[in-house]
Short mmCIF file of C-alpha atoms and ligand atoms in Angstrom, two decimals:
data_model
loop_
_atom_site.label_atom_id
_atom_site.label_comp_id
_atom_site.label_asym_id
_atom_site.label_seq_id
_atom_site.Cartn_x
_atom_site.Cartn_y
_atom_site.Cartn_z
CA UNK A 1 81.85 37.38 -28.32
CA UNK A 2 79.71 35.90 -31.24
CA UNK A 3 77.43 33.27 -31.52
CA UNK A 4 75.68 32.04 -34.38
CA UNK A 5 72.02 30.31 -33.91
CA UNK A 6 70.82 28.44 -37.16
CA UNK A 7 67.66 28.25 -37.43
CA UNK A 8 64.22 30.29 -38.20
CA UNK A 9 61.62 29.24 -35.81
CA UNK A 10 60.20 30.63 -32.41
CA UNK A 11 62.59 28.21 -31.07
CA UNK A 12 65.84 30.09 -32.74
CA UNK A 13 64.48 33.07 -31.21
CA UNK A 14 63.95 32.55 -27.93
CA UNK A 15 67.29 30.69 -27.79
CA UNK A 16 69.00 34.12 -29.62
CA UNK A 17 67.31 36.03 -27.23
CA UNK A 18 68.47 34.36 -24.11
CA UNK A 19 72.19 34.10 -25.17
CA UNK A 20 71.94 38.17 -26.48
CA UNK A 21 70.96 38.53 -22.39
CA UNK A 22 74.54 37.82 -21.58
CA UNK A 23 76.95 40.80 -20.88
CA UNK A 24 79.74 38.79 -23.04
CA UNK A 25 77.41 39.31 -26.13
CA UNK A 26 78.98 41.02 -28.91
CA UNK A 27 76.67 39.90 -31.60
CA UNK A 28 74.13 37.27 -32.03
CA UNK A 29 73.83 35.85 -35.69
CA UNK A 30 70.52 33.70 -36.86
CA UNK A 31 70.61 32.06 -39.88
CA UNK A 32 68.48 32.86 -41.38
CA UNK A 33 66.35 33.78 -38.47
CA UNK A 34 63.18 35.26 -39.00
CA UNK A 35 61.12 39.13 -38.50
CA UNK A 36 61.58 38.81 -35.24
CA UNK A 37 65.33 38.12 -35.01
CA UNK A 38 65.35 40.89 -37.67
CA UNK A 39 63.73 43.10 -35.13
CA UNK A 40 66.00 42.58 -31.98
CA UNK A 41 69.08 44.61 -32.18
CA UNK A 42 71.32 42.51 -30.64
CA UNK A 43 70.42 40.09 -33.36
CA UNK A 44 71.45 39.68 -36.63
CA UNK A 45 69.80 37.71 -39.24
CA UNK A 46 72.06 36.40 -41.96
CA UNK A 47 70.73 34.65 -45.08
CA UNK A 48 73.14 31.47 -45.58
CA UNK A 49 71.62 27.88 -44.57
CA UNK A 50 74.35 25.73 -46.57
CA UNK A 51 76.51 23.99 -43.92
CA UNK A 52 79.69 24.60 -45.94
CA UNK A 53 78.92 28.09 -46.09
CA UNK A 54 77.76 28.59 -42.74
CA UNK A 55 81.42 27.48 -41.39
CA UNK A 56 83.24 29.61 -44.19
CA UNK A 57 80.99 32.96 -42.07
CA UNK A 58 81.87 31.14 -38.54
CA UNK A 59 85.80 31.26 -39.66
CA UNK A 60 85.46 34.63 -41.64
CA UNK A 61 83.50 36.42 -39.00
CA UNK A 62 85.67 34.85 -35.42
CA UNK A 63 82.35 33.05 -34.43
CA UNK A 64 83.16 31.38 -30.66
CA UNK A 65 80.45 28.88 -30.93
CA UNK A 66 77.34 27.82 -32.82
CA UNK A 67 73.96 26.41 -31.68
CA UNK A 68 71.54 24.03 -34.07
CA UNK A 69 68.17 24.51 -33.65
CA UNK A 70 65.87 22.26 -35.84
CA UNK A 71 66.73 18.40 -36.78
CA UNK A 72 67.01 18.65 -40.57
CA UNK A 73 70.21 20.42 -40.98
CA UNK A 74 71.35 18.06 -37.25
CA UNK A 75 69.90 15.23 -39.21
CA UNK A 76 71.79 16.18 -42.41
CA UNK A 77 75.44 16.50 -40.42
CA UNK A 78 76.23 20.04 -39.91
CA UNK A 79 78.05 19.23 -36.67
CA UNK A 80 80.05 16.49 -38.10
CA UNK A 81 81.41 19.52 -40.73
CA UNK A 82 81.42 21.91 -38.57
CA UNK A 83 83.82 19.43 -36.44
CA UNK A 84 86.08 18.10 -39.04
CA UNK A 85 86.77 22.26 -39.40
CA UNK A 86 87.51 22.47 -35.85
CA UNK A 87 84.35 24.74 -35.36
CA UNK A 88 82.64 24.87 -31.68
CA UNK A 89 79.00 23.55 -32.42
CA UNK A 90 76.52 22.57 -29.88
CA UNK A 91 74.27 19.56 -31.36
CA UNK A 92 74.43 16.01 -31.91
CA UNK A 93 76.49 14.64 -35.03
CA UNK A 94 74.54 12.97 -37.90
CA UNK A 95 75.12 8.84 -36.47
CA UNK A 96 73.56 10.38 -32.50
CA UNK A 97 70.82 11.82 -34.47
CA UNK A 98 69.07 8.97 -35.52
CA UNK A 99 67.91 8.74 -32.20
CA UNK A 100 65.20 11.34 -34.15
CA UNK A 101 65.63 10.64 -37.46
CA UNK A 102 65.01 7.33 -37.16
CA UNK A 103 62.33 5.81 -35.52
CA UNK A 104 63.69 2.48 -36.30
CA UNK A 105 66.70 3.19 -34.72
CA UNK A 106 65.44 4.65 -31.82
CA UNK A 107 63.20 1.96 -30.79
CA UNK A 108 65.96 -0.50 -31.39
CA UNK A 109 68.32 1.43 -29.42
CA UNK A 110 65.97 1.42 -26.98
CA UNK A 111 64.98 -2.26 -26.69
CA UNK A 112 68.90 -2.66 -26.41
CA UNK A 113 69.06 -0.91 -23.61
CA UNK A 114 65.62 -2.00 -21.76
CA UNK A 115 64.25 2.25 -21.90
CA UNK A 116 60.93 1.72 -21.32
CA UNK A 117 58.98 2.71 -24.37
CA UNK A 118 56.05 0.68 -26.37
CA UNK A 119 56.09 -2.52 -27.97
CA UNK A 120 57.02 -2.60 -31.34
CA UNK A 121 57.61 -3.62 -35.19
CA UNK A 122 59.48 -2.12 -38.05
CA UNK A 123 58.14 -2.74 -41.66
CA UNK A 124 58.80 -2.39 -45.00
CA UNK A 125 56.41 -5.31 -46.43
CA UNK A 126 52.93 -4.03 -47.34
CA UNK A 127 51.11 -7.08 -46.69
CA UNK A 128 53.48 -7.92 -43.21
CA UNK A 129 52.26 -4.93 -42.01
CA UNK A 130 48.59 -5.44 -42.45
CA UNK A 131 48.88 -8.49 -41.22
CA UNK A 132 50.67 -7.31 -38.07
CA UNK A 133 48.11 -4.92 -37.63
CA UNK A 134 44.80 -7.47 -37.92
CA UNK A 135 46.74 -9.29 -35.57
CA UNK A 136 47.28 -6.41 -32.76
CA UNK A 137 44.00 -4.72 -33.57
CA UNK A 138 42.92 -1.05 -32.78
CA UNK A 139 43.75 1.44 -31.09
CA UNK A 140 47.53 0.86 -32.69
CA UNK A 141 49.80 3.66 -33.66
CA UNK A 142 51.89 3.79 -36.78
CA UNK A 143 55.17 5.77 -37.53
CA UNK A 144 57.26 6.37 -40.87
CA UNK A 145 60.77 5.69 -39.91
CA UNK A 146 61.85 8.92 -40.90
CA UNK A 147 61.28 12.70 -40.49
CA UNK A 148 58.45 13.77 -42.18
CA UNK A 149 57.50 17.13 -40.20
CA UNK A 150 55.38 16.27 -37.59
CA UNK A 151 53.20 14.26 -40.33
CA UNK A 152 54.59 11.14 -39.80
CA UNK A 153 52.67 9.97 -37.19
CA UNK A 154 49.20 8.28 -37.00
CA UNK A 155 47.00 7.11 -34.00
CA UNK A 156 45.09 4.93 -35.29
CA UNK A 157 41.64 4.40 -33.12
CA UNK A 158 39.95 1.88 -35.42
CA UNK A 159 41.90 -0.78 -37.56
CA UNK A 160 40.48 1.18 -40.83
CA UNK A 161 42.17 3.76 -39.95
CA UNK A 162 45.71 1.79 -39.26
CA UNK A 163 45.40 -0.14 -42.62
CA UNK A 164 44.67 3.24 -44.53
CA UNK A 165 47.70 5.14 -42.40
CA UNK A 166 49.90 1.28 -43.70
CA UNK A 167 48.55 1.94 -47.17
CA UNK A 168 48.80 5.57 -47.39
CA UNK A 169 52.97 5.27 -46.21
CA UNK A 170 54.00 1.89 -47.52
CA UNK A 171 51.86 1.83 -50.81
CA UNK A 172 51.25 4.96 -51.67
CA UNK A 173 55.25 6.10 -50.43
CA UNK A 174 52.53 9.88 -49.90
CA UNK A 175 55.84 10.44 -47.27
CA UNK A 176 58.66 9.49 -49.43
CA UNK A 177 61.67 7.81 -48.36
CA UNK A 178 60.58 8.83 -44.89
CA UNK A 179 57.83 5.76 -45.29
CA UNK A 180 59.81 3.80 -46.77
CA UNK A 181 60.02 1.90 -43.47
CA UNK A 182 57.00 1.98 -41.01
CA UNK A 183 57.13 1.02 -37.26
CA UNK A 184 54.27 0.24 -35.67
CA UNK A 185 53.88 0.14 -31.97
CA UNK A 186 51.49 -0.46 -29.09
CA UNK A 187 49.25 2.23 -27.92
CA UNK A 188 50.08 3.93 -24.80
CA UNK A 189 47.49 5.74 -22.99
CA UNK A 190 48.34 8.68 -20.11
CA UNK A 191 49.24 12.30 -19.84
CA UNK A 192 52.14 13.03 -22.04
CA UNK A 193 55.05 15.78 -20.75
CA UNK A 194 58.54 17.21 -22.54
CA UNK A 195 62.05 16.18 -20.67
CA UNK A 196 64.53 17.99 -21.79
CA UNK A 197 68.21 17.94 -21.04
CA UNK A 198 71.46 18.94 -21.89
CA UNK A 199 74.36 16.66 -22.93
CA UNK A 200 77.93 16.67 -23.54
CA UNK A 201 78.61 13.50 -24.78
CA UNK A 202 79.18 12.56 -20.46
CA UNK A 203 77.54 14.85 -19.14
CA UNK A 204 73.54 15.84 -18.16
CA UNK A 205 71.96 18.88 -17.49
CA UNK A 206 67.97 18.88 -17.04
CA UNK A 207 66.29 21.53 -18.36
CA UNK A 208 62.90 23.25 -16.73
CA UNK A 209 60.19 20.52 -17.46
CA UNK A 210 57.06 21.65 -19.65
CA UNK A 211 54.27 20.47 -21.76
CA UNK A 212 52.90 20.68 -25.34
CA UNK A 213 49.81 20.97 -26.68
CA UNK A 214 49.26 19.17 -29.71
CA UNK A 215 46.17 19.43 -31.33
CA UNK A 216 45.09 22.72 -33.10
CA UNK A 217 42.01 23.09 -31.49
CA UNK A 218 40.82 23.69 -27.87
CA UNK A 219 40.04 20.64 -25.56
CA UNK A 220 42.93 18.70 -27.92
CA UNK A 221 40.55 18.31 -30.84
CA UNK A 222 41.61 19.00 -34.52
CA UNK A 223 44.63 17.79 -36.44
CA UNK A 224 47.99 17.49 -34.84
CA UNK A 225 50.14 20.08 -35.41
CA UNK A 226 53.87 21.09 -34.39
CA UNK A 227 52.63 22.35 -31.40
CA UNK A 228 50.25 25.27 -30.26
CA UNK A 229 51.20 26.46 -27.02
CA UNK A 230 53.13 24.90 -24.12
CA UNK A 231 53.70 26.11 -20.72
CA UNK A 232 56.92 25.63 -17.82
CA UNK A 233 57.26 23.96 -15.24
CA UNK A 234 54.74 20.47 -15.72
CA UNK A 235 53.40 19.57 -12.38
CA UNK A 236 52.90 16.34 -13.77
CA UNK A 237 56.75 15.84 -13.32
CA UNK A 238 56.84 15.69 -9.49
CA UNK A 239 60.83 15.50 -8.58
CA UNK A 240 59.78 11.86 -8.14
CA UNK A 241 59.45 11.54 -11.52
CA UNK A 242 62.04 13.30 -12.59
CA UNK A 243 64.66 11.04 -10.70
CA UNK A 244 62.62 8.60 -11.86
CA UNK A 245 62.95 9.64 -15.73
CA UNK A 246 66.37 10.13 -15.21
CA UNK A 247 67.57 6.96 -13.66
CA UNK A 248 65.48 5.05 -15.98
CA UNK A 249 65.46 6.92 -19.35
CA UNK A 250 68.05 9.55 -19.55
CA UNK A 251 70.93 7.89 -18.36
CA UNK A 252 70.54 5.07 -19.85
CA UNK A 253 70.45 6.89 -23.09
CA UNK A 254 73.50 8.65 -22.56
CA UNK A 255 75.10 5.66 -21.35
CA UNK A 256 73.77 4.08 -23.81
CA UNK A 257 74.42 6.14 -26.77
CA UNK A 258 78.24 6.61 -25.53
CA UNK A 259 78.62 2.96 -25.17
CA UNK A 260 77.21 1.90 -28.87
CA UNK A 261 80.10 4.09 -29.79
CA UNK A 262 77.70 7.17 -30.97
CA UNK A 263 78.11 9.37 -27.97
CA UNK A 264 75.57 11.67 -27.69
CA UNK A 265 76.27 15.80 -27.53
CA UNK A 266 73.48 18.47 -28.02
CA UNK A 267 69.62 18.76 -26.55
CA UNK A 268 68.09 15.89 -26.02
CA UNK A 269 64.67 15.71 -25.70
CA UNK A 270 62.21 12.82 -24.29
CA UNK A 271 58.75 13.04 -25.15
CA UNK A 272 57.15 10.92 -21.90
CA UNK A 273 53.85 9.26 -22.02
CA UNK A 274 52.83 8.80 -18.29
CA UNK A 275 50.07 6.56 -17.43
CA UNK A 276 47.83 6.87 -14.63
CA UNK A 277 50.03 4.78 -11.90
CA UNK A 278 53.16 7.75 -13.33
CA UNK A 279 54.87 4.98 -15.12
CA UNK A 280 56.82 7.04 -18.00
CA UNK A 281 57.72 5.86 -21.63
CA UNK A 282 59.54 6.89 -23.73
CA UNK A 283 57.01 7.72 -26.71
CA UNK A 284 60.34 9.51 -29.00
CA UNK A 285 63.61 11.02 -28.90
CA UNK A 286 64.02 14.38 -30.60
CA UNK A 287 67.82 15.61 -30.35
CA UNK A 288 66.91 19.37 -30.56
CA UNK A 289 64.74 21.12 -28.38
CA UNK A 290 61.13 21.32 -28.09
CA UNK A 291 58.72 23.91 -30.26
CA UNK A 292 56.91 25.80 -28.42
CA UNK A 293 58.32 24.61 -25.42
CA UNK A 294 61.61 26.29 -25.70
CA UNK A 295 59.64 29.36 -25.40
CA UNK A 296 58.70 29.21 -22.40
CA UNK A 297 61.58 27.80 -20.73
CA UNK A 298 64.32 30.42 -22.14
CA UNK A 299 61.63 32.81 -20.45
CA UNK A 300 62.08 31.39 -17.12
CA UNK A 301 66.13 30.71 -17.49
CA UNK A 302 68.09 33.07 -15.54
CA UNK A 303 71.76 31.60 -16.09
CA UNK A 304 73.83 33.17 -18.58
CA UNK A 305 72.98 31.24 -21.17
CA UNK A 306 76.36 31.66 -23.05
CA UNK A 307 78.08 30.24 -20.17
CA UNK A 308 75.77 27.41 -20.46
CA UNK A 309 77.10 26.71 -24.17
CA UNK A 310 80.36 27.41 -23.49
CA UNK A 311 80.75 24.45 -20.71
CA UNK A 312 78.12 22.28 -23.14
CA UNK A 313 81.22 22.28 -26.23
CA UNK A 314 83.60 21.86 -23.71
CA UNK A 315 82.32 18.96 -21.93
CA UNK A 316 81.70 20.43 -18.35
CA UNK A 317 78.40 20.31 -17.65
CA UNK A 318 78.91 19.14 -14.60
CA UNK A 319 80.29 22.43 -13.24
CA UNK A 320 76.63 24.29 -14.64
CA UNK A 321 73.74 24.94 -11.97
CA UNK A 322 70.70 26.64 -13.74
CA UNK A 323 68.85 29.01 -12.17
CA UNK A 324 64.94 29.42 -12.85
CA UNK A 325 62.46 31.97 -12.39
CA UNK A 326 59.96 30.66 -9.67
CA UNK A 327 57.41 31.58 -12.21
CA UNK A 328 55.07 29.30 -14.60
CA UNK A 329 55.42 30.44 -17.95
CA UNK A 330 52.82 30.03 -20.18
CA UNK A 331 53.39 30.68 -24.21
CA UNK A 332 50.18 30.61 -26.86
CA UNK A 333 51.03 29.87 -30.62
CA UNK A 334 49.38 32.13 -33.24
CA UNK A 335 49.09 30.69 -36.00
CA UNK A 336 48.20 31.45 -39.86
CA UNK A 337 45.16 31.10 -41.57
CA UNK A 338 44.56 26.92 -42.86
CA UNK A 339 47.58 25.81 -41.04
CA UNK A 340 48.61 23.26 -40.32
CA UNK A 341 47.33 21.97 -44.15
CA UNK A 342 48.36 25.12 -45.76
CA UNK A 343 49.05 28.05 -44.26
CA UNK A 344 48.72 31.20 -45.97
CA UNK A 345 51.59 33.88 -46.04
CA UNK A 346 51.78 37.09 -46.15
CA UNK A 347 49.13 38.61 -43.93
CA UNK A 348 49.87 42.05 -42.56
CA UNK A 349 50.83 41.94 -37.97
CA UNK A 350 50.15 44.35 -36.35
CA UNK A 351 49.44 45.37 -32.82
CA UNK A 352 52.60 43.26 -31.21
CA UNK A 353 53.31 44.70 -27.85
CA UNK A 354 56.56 45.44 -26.49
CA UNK A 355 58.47 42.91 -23.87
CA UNK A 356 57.46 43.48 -20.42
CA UNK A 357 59.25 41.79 -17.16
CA UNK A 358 55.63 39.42 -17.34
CA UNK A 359 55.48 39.47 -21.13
CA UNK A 360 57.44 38.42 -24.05
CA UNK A 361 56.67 37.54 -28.12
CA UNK A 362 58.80 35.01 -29.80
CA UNK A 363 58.36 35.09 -33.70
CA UNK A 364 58.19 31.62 -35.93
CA UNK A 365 56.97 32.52 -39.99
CA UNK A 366 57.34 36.32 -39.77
CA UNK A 367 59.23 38.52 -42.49
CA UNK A 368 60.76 41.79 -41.52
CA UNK A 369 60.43 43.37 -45.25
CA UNK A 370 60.90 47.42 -45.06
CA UNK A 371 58.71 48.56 -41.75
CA UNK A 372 55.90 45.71 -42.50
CA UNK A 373 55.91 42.59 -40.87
CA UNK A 374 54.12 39.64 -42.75
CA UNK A 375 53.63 36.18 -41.82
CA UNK A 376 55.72 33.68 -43.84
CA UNK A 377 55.17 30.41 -42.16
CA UNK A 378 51.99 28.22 -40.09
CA UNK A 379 52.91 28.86 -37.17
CA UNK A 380 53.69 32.80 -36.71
CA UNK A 381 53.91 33.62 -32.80
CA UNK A 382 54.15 32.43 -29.52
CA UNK A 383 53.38 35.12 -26.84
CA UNK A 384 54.61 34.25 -23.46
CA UNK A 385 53.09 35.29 -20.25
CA UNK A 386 54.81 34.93 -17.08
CA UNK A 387 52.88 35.06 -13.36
CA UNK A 388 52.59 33.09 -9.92
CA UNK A 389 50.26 30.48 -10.85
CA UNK A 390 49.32 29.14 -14.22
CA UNK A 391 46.22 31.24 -14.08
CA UNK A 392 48.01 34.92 -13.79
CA UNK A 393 50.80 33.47 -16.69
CA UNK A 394 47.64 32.54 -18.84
CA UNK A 395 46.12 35.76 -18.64
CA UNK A 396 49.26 37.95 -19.15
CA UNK A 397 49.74 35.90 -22.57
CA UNK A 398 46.12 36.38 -23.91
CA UNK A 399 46.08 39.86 -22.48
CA UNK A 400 49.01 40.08 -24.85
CA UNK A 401 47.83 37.79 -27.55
CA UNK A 402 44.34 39.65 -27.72
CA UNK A 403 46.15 42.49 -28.92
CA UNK A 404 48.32 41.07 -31.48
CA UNK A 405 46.18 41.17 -35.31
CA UNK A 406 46.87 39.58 -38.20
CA UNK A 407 44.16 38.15 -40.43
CA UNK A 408 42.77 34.26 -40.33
CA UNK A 409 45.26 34.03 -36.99
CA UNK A 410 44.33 30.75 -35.17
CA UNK A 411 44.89 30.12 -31.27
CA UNK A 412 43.81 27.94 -28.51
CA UNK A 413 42.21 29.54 -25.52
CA UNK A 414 43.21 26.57 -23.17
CA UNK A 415 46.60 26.32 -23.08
CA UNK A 416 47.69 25.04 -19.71
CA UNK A 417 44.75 23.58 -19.07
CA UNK A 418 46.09 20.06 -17.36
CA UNK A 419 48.01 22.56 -15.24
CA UNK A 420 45.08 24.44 -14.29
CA UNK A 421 43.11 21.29 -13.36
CA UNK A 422 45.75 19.75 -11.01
P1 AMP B 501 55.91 11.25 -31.92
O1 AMP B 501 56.35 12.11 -33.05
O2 AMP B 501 56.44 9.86 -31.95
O3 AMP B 501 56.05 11.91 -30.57
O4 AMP B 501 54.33 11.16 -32.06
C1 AMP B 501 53.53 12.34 -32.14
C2 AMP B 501 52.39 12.25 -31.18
O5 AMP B 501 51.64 11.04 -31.42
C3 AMP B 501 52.80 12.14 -29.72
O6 AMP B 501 53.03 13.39 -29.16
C4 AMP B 501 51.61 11.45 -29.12
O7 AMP B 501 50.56 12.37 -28.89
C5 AMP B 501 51.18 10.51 -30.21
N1 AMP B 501 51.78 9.16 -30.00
C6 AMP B 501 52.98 8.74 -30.46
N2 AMP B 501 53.22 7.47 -30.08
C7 AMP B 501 52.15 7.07 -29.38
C8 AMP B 501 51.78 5.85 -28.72
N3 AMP B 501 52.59 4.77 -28.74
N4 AMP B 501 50.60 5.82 -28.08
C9 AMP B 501 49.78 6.88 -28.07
N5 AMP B 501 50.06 8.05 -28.67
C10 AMP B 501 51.22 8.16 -29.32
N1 LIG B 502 56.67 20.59 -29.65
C1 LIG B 502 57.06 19.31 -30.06
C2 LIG B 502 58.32 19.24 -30.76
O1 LIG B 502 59.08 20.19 -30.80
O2 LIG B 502 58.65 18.19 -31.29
#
């Protein structure tokens, strides 16, 4: 069988790599995948990203089913063409998601639907926003409406910073249309943890819990970044919480979702803030998985993943029990020199070593070109150790990661370090 993975991040891989596991596998396509996916074998990259164009290769080529990856091309509707072609896709249509590429519309959904999540505003007025802001006072966060790459979010901890994040989106438009609108919304203070799931419109199938770690630098200082390491499973999510999540977040989402007439298909994923009596909210919706965290959690999945996808586009769910490793896996982000402002390319990696039952390398911004692998993106790996106890997974991916050169790389040294401390 073939499946086709669009996408080019460590997230494509890992997901190409888990579904190339399966004994069905004929070939894996990525589009247009990256060094990595140009490395595996069982892979194979191809260099279309046009939606049109991708389903002309799905029809040419017999493709059985095809997996989105990132929210752009979701966010631009390649599963409502791929649908109106009668092409098996696994990802939410264009209308379900706004629950990501819309802030507006996901904190309005929510309030609909009583999801517990901050209070809020939406904005397009300059001056109504300052306003709003003076009146709320510091610390206050503020959001462009749409998706600006993981820079469209600011916590502001002093009301100069919240009127220069207002002026710097509404006035000076330094986003785009993606600031065109602003919410702003209460800040929420805990310990924040990924919940993803699967859904098939009905259907919900929780993925292994895990946790990001934001901030470039060690002890979550630095600028925030798409994510530099993240680790599976979150002992912060007890199974309390998790039927707690679910009964209060989840399925009301799907419900709710399926209800407003947008039914819902694809990864969803809940990023939870939990405060210190484990109250979660809802802090956003992305309808994709997580990056880095889909690293580590395609390390620990045992199921055949292509079965997975096959009951997810067929709307049975229901009949899918996963299977995990009893591991922790823990994956550290390498990333390039100046990211996440501006990365530089093309640095020579070396040194990567080969996949071991405790060790595996996902690739983000590498290039294959020849023998020489480059780096071609901020952030470039994610090595993923696997052990008993967060400790032994931590040291099997910097044991790894130590090894691994390229120049100016950046990496924390703590991932897994609320883990560790539990
Ligand atoms: P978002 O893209 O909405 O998840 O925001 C990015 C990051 O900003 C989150 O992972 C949080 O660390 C932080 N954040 C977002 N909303 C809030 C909030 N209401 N209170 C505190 N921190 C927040
Ligand atoms: N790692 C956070 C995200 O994928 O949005």
């Amino acid at each position: 069988m073939k499946i086709l993975v669009v996408g080019s991040g460590g997230r494509e891989h890992a997901l190409a790599w888990s579904i190339a596991k399966s004994p069905r596998i004929q070939t894996v396509y990525v589009a247009p995948g990256n060094g990595g996916t140009a490395l595996d074998e069982r892979l194979q990259n191809i260099a279309i990203t046009d939606p049109a164009a991708l389903a002309d290769f799905v029809e040419q080529e017999h493709v059985a089913l095809t997996v989105v990856g990132p929210e752009a091309p979701l966010a631009a509707g390649i599963v409502n063409v791929f649908r109106a072609r009668g092409l098996k896709v696994f990802g939410p249509t264009k209308e379900a998601a706004q629950l990501e590429s819309s802030k507006d519309f996901a904190k309005a959904f929510m309030k609909r639907h009583a999801i517990p999540t901050a209070e809020y505003q939406t904005f397009s007025d300059v001056k109504a926003a300052h306003d709003y802001i003076a009146q709320k006072g510091a610390p206050i966060v503020i959001k462009a409406d749409g998706l600006a790459a993981g820079k469209g979010v600011v916590v502001a901890m002093t009301l100069e910073e919240a009127h220069s994040a207002i002026d710097m989106m509404l006035s000076d438009n330094k986003l785009g249309d993606a600031s065109a609108r602003v919410v702003i919304e209460e800040f929420l203070s805990g310990e924040e943890a990924s919940f993803i799931v699967m859904v098939d419109g009905k259907n919900i199938l929780p993925l292994a819990t895990s946790q990001d770690h934001k901030r470039l630098q060690d002890n979550d200082q630095g600028p925030n970044t798409g994510g530099m390491g993240a680790y599976s499973p979150a002992p912060i999510v007890t199974p309390a919480l998790h039927a707690r999540v679910m009964r209060e977040i989840i399925v009301p989402t799907v419900q709710g979702m399926a209800k407003d007439g947008i039914p819902f298909s694809g990864f969803l994923y809940a990023g939870l803030m939990i405060d210190d009596e484990g109250t979660p909210k809802t802090l956003e919706f992305n309808c994709r998985m997580g990056d880095p965290e889909t690293q580590p959690i395609m390390a620990r999945l045992k199921t055949d993943l292509l079965t997975v996808f096959e009951h997810a586009v067929s709307g049975t769910l229901d009949k899918v029990e996963l299977e995990w490793d009893r591991r922790t896996a823990l994956g550290v982000v390498m990333a390039a020199y100046n990211y996440p402002d501006t990365p530089r390319n093309g640095d020579l990696i070396t040194d990567i070593p080969a996949e071991t039952p405790d060790c595996v390398t996902f690739h983000a911004g590498t290039t294959l070109t020849g023998d020489k692998l480059t780096t071609s993106g901020g952030r470039v790996l994610c090595v993923v150790g696997l052990g008993d106890s967060v400790k032994v997974a931590q040291k099997h991916a910097y044991a790894a990661a130590d090894l691994i050169h390229f120049e100016g790389s950046q990496m924390r040294r703590d991932i897994g370090w609320r883990a560790l401390k539990r």
